[in-house]
Amino acid sequence: MAVFTSWLALTWGQTLAVVFVIWLGYATVLAVQRLWLSPIAHIPGPKLAALTQYYEFYYDIVLGGQYTFKIMELHQTYGSVVRINPWEVHTKEHDFHTHLFGGPTRPRQKWKFWTKQAIWRPSALSTIDHDHHRLRRSVLNPFFSTQSVRNLQPVLEERVDALLQAFHKLAATQSGTPINIMYPFSAFTNVERSDFGREVTNSLLMGTHMGPFIKHASWALALINSMPESVSGRWIPGWSGFLKMKNSILEQIEKITATENTGQWKLDVSHPTILHDLLSSKLLPDREKLPARLAQEGQILVQGGTLTSSWALSLATFHLVNQAPILRKLRDELFDAIPDADEVTPLAKLESLPYLRAVVRETLRYSIGTSGRLSRIAVNEEFLIHDHERRREWRIPAGTVVSMSPYMTVMDESIFPDPSGFHPERWLNDGDRLDKYLTVFGGGTRSCLGKALALAEMYLVLAKLFRRWGGDGDVRPGDTGVLRIFETTPRDCQMASDYFIPIPYKVGKSKWAPRQTGIERCWTGRTDRAASLSQCLISNSVTLHESFSALFTPYEALHLNDIGCVTPCGSDDPEEGLEGDCGITVVGSGIILRLRELGSISFTFILPLFPKLLEFYRDREAPSLMAGGSPTLLQQVLGGLNKYKASFARPIDSRYDIVLLGGAMGSLFSYVGFNITLSPWHRSVMAALITTRRLLQAIASPLIGRLSDRYGRRTALLTSMCGNMLSVLLWVAAIDFRTFVASRIVGGLSEGNVQLATAMASDISDESSRGSTMAVIGACFSIAFTFGPGLGAWLSTKSLVAANPFATAASFSLALIVTETTYLYFFLPETLPALAVNVVKSDKGEEEKPKAKPYERANSHFVLNAVHFFFLLFFSGMESSLSFMTYDLFQFTSGLVASIFQGGVTRRLPPLLSVRIGVIACLAAFFLLGRVSGIGGLYAAATCLAVTSATVVTGLNALSSFEASEDERGGKLGILRSWGQMGRGLGPVLFTSVYWWAGREYAYNLGATGIALVSAAVLLSLKTPRGSMQPASVERPTARITCDDTARVDDGSEVHGRGGELAMMTMDSGDDRLNFACRQERPWI
C-alpha cells in the first residue's frame, strides 16, 4: 500500500519520467536481443533494419513502395543473403526458390506479418498453416486445373469476341479516339463470369494499394471495419466499390443457401460456380462455409483474376505495337496457323505456336505478376544458402522467415540480358532453361491458383486481337483496324513502386507515381487524330467505362486520371514563359517563409525564460544538497564555472556574467534584451548551456545536410522536426535540470531548419535570384527572434501546472512545432533536384533523364568555411560584450532593423557584394566600439552591426550554394553552418575572457585585427560565382506551340511539346535543348 501511495504522489512529470525509463529499459533489452542474441544475428545487413521494422516502414510507406529497390542496394553491399528486418532474411540466389517454396512433403508456412496486408484475411491466400491451406486449396483446385480451363474455352471465346466487337463499335463511331486499354482488359474478367455470373463494377486496386500500410498498421483495417458502411464507403477512397462487391457476393451466397433443397439449386448445379462447390463440398467443415469467409474467398479470386491479367495484356499490346518487327513475326505465325480469323482455334494449338508462346512468356516476365517479395517459413527444416558472390554459406535456422523477390529474378541481367527490353526471341532458343526462373506465379503448394486461366486469357486475347488488328509497322488487307501508341513510352511500362503488384512510372516531380498506359486507335482509311487533344481522356474514359461496363482502371484508383493529356503549368504571358519550375514563387514565398517564422518563433520562446528556469531548478534541487546528498548536475556545473572565474587576475563581478551571457544567447540585433540585474550564476550557466548547444549543432549540421542530399530535403526536414518535437516534449516534462539539459542536447542535435531552408531555397531559386531568396530566409529568422522571446516571456506568466511553471510556454511551443510539421508533411514538396527530375526529349524523341554536367567552382569551400568560422568567432564574441550596454542605453531591440535591412536591401545585392559590405561594416563597428565615449558612437556602431548581421551570413550561404552541385548542396551548407556554429559557440567565451583580462580597448582592437584579416580574405580570395552574375540581355525567340506538336523557333531550333494544351515557350539563344514543363503539376499549397 505504501508503494501504491508513493506512486500516486508522483507528479505527472515524474510519472512521464518513470514511463520513459521503463520504455528505455525495454528498448535496450530488445535492441540487445535483436542485434546480438537473435538466431539470425549472424546474417549481414544494416543494423537499423535488424533493430526495427520502421526501417522497412520508411521505404514502404513514407517513400511509397521503394523497399524492393532498397533491398537490391543492400544486396550489392552485403551479398546475396541479407537481413532486411528483425525477423526476415532475403536472398537473391535465384536457384534457391525450389527449396524456399517447398512441396507437399516439405511444408511451408506463411508469415503472419505478410498476411496482414491482405484485406481478405480468412481466404486461402492468407492462410498461415500449411495443412489448413491445403484443406482450403483442395476445394478450389478443380476449378482452375488445365483441363477445366480448356473446357471453359467457349465461355472465354465469347468474352474475347465481345471485347473485339466493342472495339469495332468504337472504331465506327469514334474513329481516332485515344483509349486506355486497361479499361477493356479490366472488363475482360473471366473468373467472375464462371463464379458469380456478373461483372465487377468497382476498382479492386484500392485494397492492394492499402495493403502495405495495413501490414504495418493492422489496427487501421479494424478501425475501417468498425465503421458503418455508409461512413467508410463515403469517406475512404475506393472503399464503396469494395463494399459493393462484398455485399454482392454475400447476396449470392445467401441466395444459393436459400435454394439448397429446391429445384433451382439443381438447376444452378447444372452450371455450377465456385460458390456452389464450396457450399456443397464434403471436404470443408461447416466453419469453413460461413458466408463471411466465402465472400472474402470470392473477392480475392476476383482481384487475382483482374489486376495482374489486365496489366500483362496491356504491356503485351503496347510492346507489340511499339516494336514492328516483333508484331510482324507474331502476325506471320498467326496468319499461317489461323487462315480464317473467325474460326475457333483450340487452346492446345495456340499454346503450341512457338512465337506466340515466346511473346506470352516474355510478357509474364516483364509484367512481373506480383512484385512483392514472397516469404516462407520452414518450421522443421534448416536452410543452407550458398552466397556465390561472396563464396560463403549461410545457415538459416528452422522457423526463420526467408523471402525472395520475383522482380529481382526476372530483372537479373545475368539470366535475362537487357532485362528492361521486351525480347520474345530469348525464349525461342533457351526457353527450357529460362522457364525455371519465371517465378512470377510463385512455387510449391502455394503457387498461383489461377495460372492456367491467366495463360488461357493471354493466348486467346493476343491471338484474336492481332489476327484481326494491325499496327503501324504491319497493316494487311482485311484488318479491322490499326493500333497506334498514344503518349506512352517504354519507361512508362517499367515498375517504379512495389505495392505487391508493380506500379509503373509517371512523368512528374517529387515522388514516384503510377502512370496509365494508353493506345491511340486509328482505323484503316481513317487515321485522323482526335480533334481536341485537350479532351482526349476526360470524356472518352467515361465512354469506355459505359461501353465495357469496365472496372475503374487500377491506376485511376490512385487519383491519376490522365494518360498524357496534361495541362501546362506556366503562364501564357510571353514575358514569363515556362522556365524553371512552375510554382517556384509559391514555394519560396509561402512554405519557406512559414517554416522560418513558425519554427523560429517556437524555438525562441525559451530564450527569456533561461534565468527563471535555472532559478527554478536551483531552488528545487537545493534541499537535496543541504540534506547531505550528492551534488546535482546543476550544482556541479556551477562549481566548475566558479573555479573558471576565480582564475582571473582581476576581481570578477556581475558585469562579466552579463557580457558572457549576452553573446552566448545569440545575435544581439535579433534578440530581446534580458534583465541585467540577474545574478552571476544565472548568466554563467546559461552561457555554458547555449555554447554547448551550438557545438552540438556544429556536429549535427553536416550529418543533416548529407541526409538531405541522399534522401531529400523533405525527408531530412521532417526528421529534424521530429527531433525538435522530442526536444520540446522533454522540456514540457522537465522538472529537474538533467531532463532540461537532455532536451537541449536533443534540440541541438536536431536543429536543421535553418540549413535545410537554405538548401531548399537554393533548389527552388535560379542563380540570378539565389541571393534574394537567402535574404528572405534571413529576414524571417530576424522577425521570429524579434517577437518570439516576448511571447515566450508572456506565456511563462500563465502557469497552469504547479510541478512545472513553464509547461504552458513549452506546450504552446510544442503545439506550434507539431502544427508546422503537419503542415510540412502534407504540403511541402521535395525540392532536391535529384528526386524531382525533369524529363527531356532526346534527339530520337524518347524521354531521358538530363545528364549531370561537370561542376565548375569559383571559390573553395575550405575558404568559405574558414571565413564563416573566423567571422562569427570575432563577431559573436563582440556581441557578447555589448548586450548590457545596448539594453542600458537604447532600451529597445534592433532585431527589427536587421530584418528590414535583410528583406529590403540584402535581397537585392549579389551575394559576394553583400559579404564584402558586411565585413567592412563589421570592421568599422569594431573601430567605433573600441573608442566609443558617448551614445552617438554606440548608435553608429549599432547601425554598422545591423548591416553586418543582415548581410554576411546570408551572403556566405548563397556563395556556398553556388559552389555546390545539386547532389551535394545540403552537405556543403551543413558543413558551412557547422563551422559557423563552432565560431558562435567559442567566440563569446574567448572574447569575454579577453575583455575582462585585458580591458575593453584591447579586446576590440584584437577583434578588429581578426575582422581585418577576414575582410582581406573576402576581398582578395573570394570571387564572384559564375551563376550569380546577371546574364547579358539577349533576344529570346519565342514560339507558341501546341503540346504534342513540333514548332520551329526563329533561330531554326525545334521545340517538341507533350500533352494537350496550348503553351507559350521561350528559349535562350545558344541552348541546344529546351527543357520545358508541359505536364500536370501536383499542387503544393
Short mmCIF file of C-alpha atoms in Angstrom, two decimals, residues 638-953:
data_model
loop_
_atom_site.label_atom_id
_atom_site.label_comp_id
_atom_site.label_asym_id
_atom_site.label_seq_id
_atom_site.Cartn_x
_atom_site.Cartn_y
_atom_site.Cartn_z
CA LEU A 638 28.14 25.97 -11.09
CA GLY A 639 31.18 24.73 -9.23
CA GLY A 640 33.17 24.43 -12.45
CA LEU A 641 32.20 27.91 -13.61
CA ASN A 642 33.15 29.46 -10.27
CA LYS A 643 36.59 27.83 -10.49
CA TYR A 644 36.99 29.24 -14.01
CA LYS A 645 36.08 32.77 -12.87
CA ALA A 646 38.40 32.51 -9.89
CA SER A 647 41.31 32.04 -12.27
CA PHE A 648 41.11 35.66 -13.48
CA ALA A 649 43.82 38.04 -12.30
CA ARG A 650 41.31 40.81 -11.52
CA PRO A 651 38.16 40.62 -9.39
CA ILE A 652 35.02 39.29 -11.00
CA ASP A 653 31.66 40.98 -10.60
CA SER A 654 28.27 40.60 -12.26
CA ARG A 655 29.33 42.55 -15.33
CA TYR A 656 31.44 39.66 -16.57
CA ASP A 657 28.50 37.32 -16.32
CA ILE A 658 26.35 39.80 -18.21
CA VAL A 659 28.72 40.03 -21.15
CA LEU A 660 29.28 36.28 -21.16
CA LEU A 661 25.54 35.72 -21.22
CA GLY A 662 24.69 38.31 -23.85
CA GLY A 663 26.79 36.87 -26.65
CA ALA A 664 26.20 33.26 -25.81
CA MET A 665 22.47 33.75 -26.24
CA GLY A 666 22.80 34.63 -29.88
CA SER A 667 22.74 37.59 -32.26
CA LEU A 668 22.41 40.92 -30.48
CA PHE A 669 20.39 42.51 -33.22
CA SER A 670 17.74 39.82 -33.35
CA TYR A 671 17.31 39.41 -29.62
CA VAL A 672 15.15 40.99 -26.93
CA GLY A 673 17.28 42.16 -24.00
CA PHE A 674 17.40 40.34 -20.71
CA ASN A 675 17.18 41.72 -17.19
CA ILE A 676 20.72 42.85 -16.37
CA THR A 677 20.13 42.55 -12.63
CA LEU A 678 20.33 38.76 -12.81
CA SER A 679 22.82 37.10 -10.52
CA PRO A 680 26.14 35.97 -12.00
CA TRP A 681 25.43 32.25 -11.70
CA HIS A 682 22.34 32.61 -13.88
CA ARG A 683 24.34 34.05 -16.70
CA SER A 684 27.24 31.67 -16.41
CA VAL A 685 25.11 28.54 -16.58
CA MET A 686 23.04 29.94 -19.45
CA ALA A 687 26.18 30.76 -21.40
CA ALA A 688 27.50 27.23 -20.88
CA LEU A 689 24.19 25.70 -21.96
CA ILE A 690 23.88 27.66 -25.17
CA THR A 691 27.54 27.29 -26.08
CA THR A 692 27.15 23.53 -25.66
CA ARG A 693 24.01 23.57 -27.82
CA ARG A 694 25.85 25.38 -30.59
CA LEU A 695 28.69 22.90 -30.52
CA LEU A 696 26.13 20.09 -30.80
CA GLN A 697 24.63 21.87 -33.80
CA ALA A 698 28.12 22.03 -35.29
CA ILE A 699 28.29 18.23 -35.02
CA ALA A 700 24.79 17.59 -36.36
CA SER A 701 24.68 20.08 -39.24
CA PRO A 702 26.90 18.15 -41.71
CA LEU A 703 25.04 14.92 -40.95
CA ILE A 704 21.66 16.55 -41.55
CA GLY A 705 22.97 18.10 -44.76
CA ARG A 706 24.21 14.78 -46.12
CA LEU A 707 20.92 13.15 -45.14
CA SER A 708 19.07 15.75 -47.19
CA ASP A 709 21.35 15.16 -50.19
CA ARG A 710 20.73 11.44 -50.15
CA TYR A 711 17.11 11.11 -49.07
CA GLY A 712 15.71 14.53 -49.94
CA ARG A 713 15.18 17.87 -48.23
CA ARG A 714 11.64 16.99 -47.24
CA THR A 715 12.68 13.77 -45.53
CA ALA A 716 15.57 15.42 -43.70
CA LEU A 717 13.41 18.34 -42.60
CA LEU A 718 10.64 16.11 -41.28
CA THR A 719 13.23 14.03 -39.42
CA SER A 720 14.71 17.19 -37.94
CA MET A 721 11.24 18.37 -36.94
CA CYS A 722 10.60 15.08 -35.13
CA GLY A 723 13.79 15.67 -33.13
CA ASN A 724 12.61 19.18 -32.31
CA MET A 725 9.28 17.81 -31.12
CA LEU A 726 11.08 15.34 -28.86
CA SER A 727 13.24 18.17 -27.51
CA VAL A 728 10.26 20.35 -26.61
CA LEU A 729 8.37 17.35 -25.23
CA LEU A 730 11.27 16.76 -22.84
CA TRP A 731 11.09 20.43 -21.85
CA VAL A 732 7.38 20.03 -21.11
CA ALA A 733 8.22 17.17 -18.75
CA ALA A 734 11.45 18.70 -17.32
CA ILE A 735 11.06 19.13 -13.58
CA ASP A 736 14.79 18.70 -12.95
CA PHE A 737 17.89 20.17 -14.54
CA ARG A 738 19.07 16.88 -16.05
CA THR A 739 15.89 16.46 -18.10
CA PHE A 740 16.17 20.08 -19.20
CA VAL A 741 19.77 19.52 -20.33
CA ALA A 742 18.63 16.39 -22.21
CA SER A 743 16.03 18.46 -24.04
CA ARG A 744 18.69 21.00 -25.07
CA ILE A 745 21.03 18.22 -26.27
CA VAL A 746 18.29 16.60 -28.38
CA GLY A 747 17.34 20.01 -29.73
CA GLY A 748 20.93 20.86 -30.58
CA LEU A 749 21.39 17.62 -32.50
CA SER A 750 18.07 18.04 -34.33
CA GLU A 751 18.27 21.71 -35.28
CA GLY A 752 18.39 21.62 -39.05
CA ASN A 753 15.65 24.05 -40.05
CA VAL A 754 17.93 26.92 -40.97
CA GLN A 755 20.33 25.00 -43.20
CA LEU A 756 17.55 22.94 -44.80
CA ALA A 757 15.52 26.04 -45.54
CA THR A 758 18.65 27.48 -47.10
CA ALA A 759 19.22 24.34 -49.18
CA MET A 760 15.59 24.36 -50.30
CA ALA A 761 15.87 27.99 -51.26
CA SER A 762 18.88 27.05 -53.39
CA ASP A 763 16.92 24.23 -55.00
CA ILE A 764 13.90 26.29 -55.98
CA SER A 765 15.63 29.54 -56.98
CA ASP A 766 17.59 30.14 -60.12
CA GLU A 767 21.08 31.57 -59.95
CA SER A 768 20.01 35.15 -60.55
CA SER A 769 17.61 35.16 -57.61
CA ARG A 770 19.61 32.98 -55.20
CA GLY A 771 20.88 35.83 -53.04
CA SER A 772 17.49 37.49 -52.68
CA THR A 773 15.85 34.20 -51.68
CA MET A 774 18.51 33.67 -49.00
CA ALA A 775 17.87 37.18 -47.72
CA VAL A 776 14.16 36.46 -47.35
CA ILE A 777 15.01 33.49 -45.13
CA GLY A 778 17.28 35.70 -43.05
CA ALA A 779 14.50 38.26 -42.69
CA CYS A 780 12.13 35.57 -41.45
CA PHE A 781 14.75 34.50 -38.92
CA SER A 782 15.16 38.06 -37.64
CA ILE A 783 11.40 38.62 -37.38
CA ALA A 784 10.97 35.42 -35.40
CA PHE A 785 13.74 36.36 -33.00
CA THR A 786 12.23 39.80 -32.57
CA PHE A 787 8.76 38.70 -31.48
CA GLY A 788 9.29 35.13 -30.21
CA PRO A 789 11.06 35.86 -26.89
CA GLY A 790 8.42 38.39 -25.89
CA LEU A 791 5.65 35.86 -26.50
CA GLY A 792 7.58 33.24 -24.54
CA ALA A 793 8.04 35.60 -21.59
CA TRP A 794 4.31 36.37 -21.54
CA LEU A 795 3.38 32.68 -21.65
CA SER A 796 5.68 31.96 -18.70
CA THR A 797 3.40 34.12 -16.53
CA LYS A 798 0.47 31.77 -17.27
CA SER A 799 1.45 28.88 -15.00
CA LEU A 800 -1.12 26.08 -15.11
CA VAL A 801 0.96 23.17 -13.74
CA ALA A 802 2.49 23.53 -10.29
CA ALA A 803 5.17 20.92 -10.89
CA ASN A 804 6.48 22.82 -13.92
CA PRO A 805 5.61 26.55 -14.08
CA PHE A 806 6.95 26.71 -17.63
CA ALA A 807 4.78 23.91 -19.02
CA THR A 808 2.39 26.41 -20.63
CA ALA A 809 5.11 28.07 -22.70
CA ALA A 810 6.62 24.69 -23.53
CA SER A 811 3.26 23.21 -24.53
CA PHE A 812 2.47 26.21 -26.75
CA SER A 813 5.88 25.82 -28.39
CA LEU A 814 5.18 22.10 -28.89
CA ALA A 815 1.81 22.88 -30.46
CA LEU A 816 3.46 25.26 -32.93
CA ILE A 817 6.10 22.70 -33.90
CA VAL A 818 3.51 19.94 -34.32
CA THR A 819 1.40 22.28 -36.45
CA GLU A 820 4.42 23.20 -38.55
CA THR A 821 5.43 19.55 -39.00
CA THR A 822 1.91 18.55 -40.01
CA TYR A 823 1.73 21.40 -42.48
CA LEU A 824 5.07 20.46 -44.00
CA TYR A 825 4.16 16.78 -44.23
CA PHE A 826 1.06 17.47 -46.29
CA PHE A 827 2.10 20.47 -48.36
CA LEU A 828 5.89 20.59 -48.67
CA PRO A 829 7.11 19.09 -51.96
CA GLU A 830 10.51 17.53 -52.45
CA THR A 831 12.84 20.21 -53.84
CA LEU A 832 16.02 18.15 -54.19
CA PRO A 833 16.60 18.13 -57.97
CA ALA A 834 17.84 14.52 -57.95
CA LEU A 835 14.42 13.41 -56.67
CA ALA A 836 12.45 15.84 -58.81
CA VAL A 837 13.94 15.26 -62.24
CA ASN A 838 12.55 17.00 -65.29
CA VAL A 839 12.24 14.71 -68.26
CA VAL A 840 13.50 15.94 -71.58
CA LYS A 841 13.29 14.53 -75.06
CA SER A 842 16.25 13.03 -76.79
CA ASP A 843 17.04 13.52 -80.42
CA LYS A 844 15.11 10.33 -81.15
CA GLY A 845 12.02 11.67 -79.45
CA GLU A 846 12.40 9.46 -76.39
CA GLU A 847 12.33 10.77 -72.85
CA GLU A 848 15.55 10.70 -70.98
CA LYS A 849 16.96 12.00 -67.71
CA PRO A 850 19.20 15.05 -68.13
CA LYS A 851 22.84 14.15 -67.73
CA ALA A 852 24.79 15.78 -64.93
CA LYS A 853 27.36 18.27 -66.14
CA PRO A 854 30.82 18.75 -64.59
CA TYR A 855 30.59 21.40 -61.88
CA GLU A 856 32.98 24.36 -62.03
CA ARG A 857 33.72 26.16 -58.76
CA ALA A 858 34.92 29.72 -58.43
CA ASN A 859 35.60 29.54 -54.68
CA SER A 860 36.97 26.87 -52.38
CA HIS A 861 34.60 25.53 -49.74
CA PHE A 862 37.55 25.48 -47.34
CA VAL A 863 37.99 29.23 -47.74
CA LEU A 864 34.25 29.87 -47.32
CA ASN A 865 34.13 27.70 -44.18
CA ALA A 866 37.19 29.41 -42.72
CA VAL A 867 35.74 32.86 -43.40
CA HIS A 868 32.48 31.81 -41.76
CA PHE A 869 34.23 30.41 -38.68
CA PHE A 870 36.59 33.31 -38.01
CA PHE A 871 34.00 35.94 -38.81
CA LEU A 872 31.49 34.50 -36.31
CA LEU A 873 34.27 33.83 -33.79
CA PHE A 874 35.03 37.55 -33.56
CA PHE A 875 31.54 38.86 -34.35
CA SER A 876 29.69 36.75 -31.77
CA GLY A 877 32.42 37.47 -29.24
CA MET A 878 31.94 41.18 -29.78
CA GLU A 879 28.16 40.78 -29.41
CA SER A 880 28.63 39.11 -26.05
CA SER A 881 30.26 42.25 -24.65
CA LEU A 882 27.54 44.59 -25.85
CA SER A 883 24.30 43.15 -24.52
CA PHE A 884 24.20 45.06 -21.28
CA MET A 885 25.31 48.36 -22.92
CA THR A 886 22.75 48.30 -25.74
CA TYR A 887 19.94 47.41 -23.37
CA ASP A 888 21.05 50.01 -20.83
CA LEU A 889 21.41 52.84 -23.33
CA PHE A 890 18.89 52.06 -26.10
CA GLN A 891 16.11 50.27 -24.15
CA PHE A 892 14.95 48.57 -27.36
CA THR A 893 15.98 45.73 -29.59
CA SER A 894 17.34 46.38 -33.04
CA GLY A 895 16.31 42.94 -34.34
CA LEU A 896 13.61 44.58 -36.46
CA VAL A 897 16.22 46.85 -38.02
CA ALA A 898 18.22 43.85 -39.19
CA SER A 899 15.16 42.09 -40.57
CA ILE A 900 14.10 45.18 -42.54
CA PHE A 901 17.63 45.52 -43.91
CA GLN A 902 17.68 41.86 -44.95
CA GLY A 903 14.25 41.94 -46.52
CA GLY A 904 14.68 45.27 -48.30
CA VAL A 905 18.36 45.71 -49.14
CA THR A 906 20.29 42.47 -48.89
CA ARG A 907 17.89 40.57 -51.12
CA ARG A 908 18.77 42.99 -53.94
CA LEU A 909 22.57 42.60 -53.59
CA PRO A 910 24.75 39.97 -55.27
CA PRO A 911 25.96 37.60 -52.53
CA LEU A 912 29.67 38.43 -52.76
CA LEU A 913 28.97 42.17 -52.64
CA SER A 914 26.69 41.53 -49.66
CA VAL A 915 29.51 39.76 -47.79
CA ARG A 916 32.03 42.46 -48.61
CA ILE A 917 29.72 45.22 -47.39
CA GLY A 918 29.03 43.26 -44.21
CA VAL A 919 32.65 42.61 -43.21
CA ILE A 920 33.64 46.22 -43.89
CA ALA A 921 30.70 47.38 -41.76
CA CYS A 922 31.81 44.99 -39.01
CA LEU A 923 35.37 46.34 -39.17
CA ALA A 924 34.00 49.87 -38.76
CA ALA A 925 31.87 48.75 -35.80
CA PHE A 926 34.91 47.28 -34.03
CA PHE A 927 36.84 50.51 -34.57
CA LEU A 928 33.98 52.59 -33.14
CA LEU A 929 33.34 50.32 -30.16
CA GLY A 930 36.97 50.33 -29.11
CA ARG A 931 36.86 54.14 -28.86
CA VAL A 932 33.21 54.94 -28.09
CA SER A 933 32.61 57.57 -25.43
CA GLY A 934 29.01 58.60 -25.99
CA ILE A 935 25.62 57.45 -27.16
CA GLY A 936 26.23 58.76 -30.68
CA GLY A 937 29.12 56.39 -31.16
CA LEU A 938 27.02 53.47 -29.94
CA TYR A 939 24.27 54.36 -32.40
CA ALA A 940 26.79 54.43 -35.23
CA ALA A 941 28.28 51.09 -34.17
CA ALA A 942 24.81 49.58 -33.82
CA THR A 943 23.94 50.65 -37.37
CA CYS A 944 27.10 49.04 -38.72
CA LEU A 945 26.41 45.86 -36.80
CA ALA A 946 22.83 45.73 -38.07
CA VAL A 947 24.24 45.87 -41.60
CA THR A 948 26.72 43.13 -40.73
CA SER A 949 24.10 40.90 -39.14
CA ALA A 950 21.88 41.20 -42.21
CA THR A 951 24.50 40.53 -44.88
CA VAL A 952 27.49 38.33 -44.11
CA VAL A 953 25.95 35.01 -43.08
#
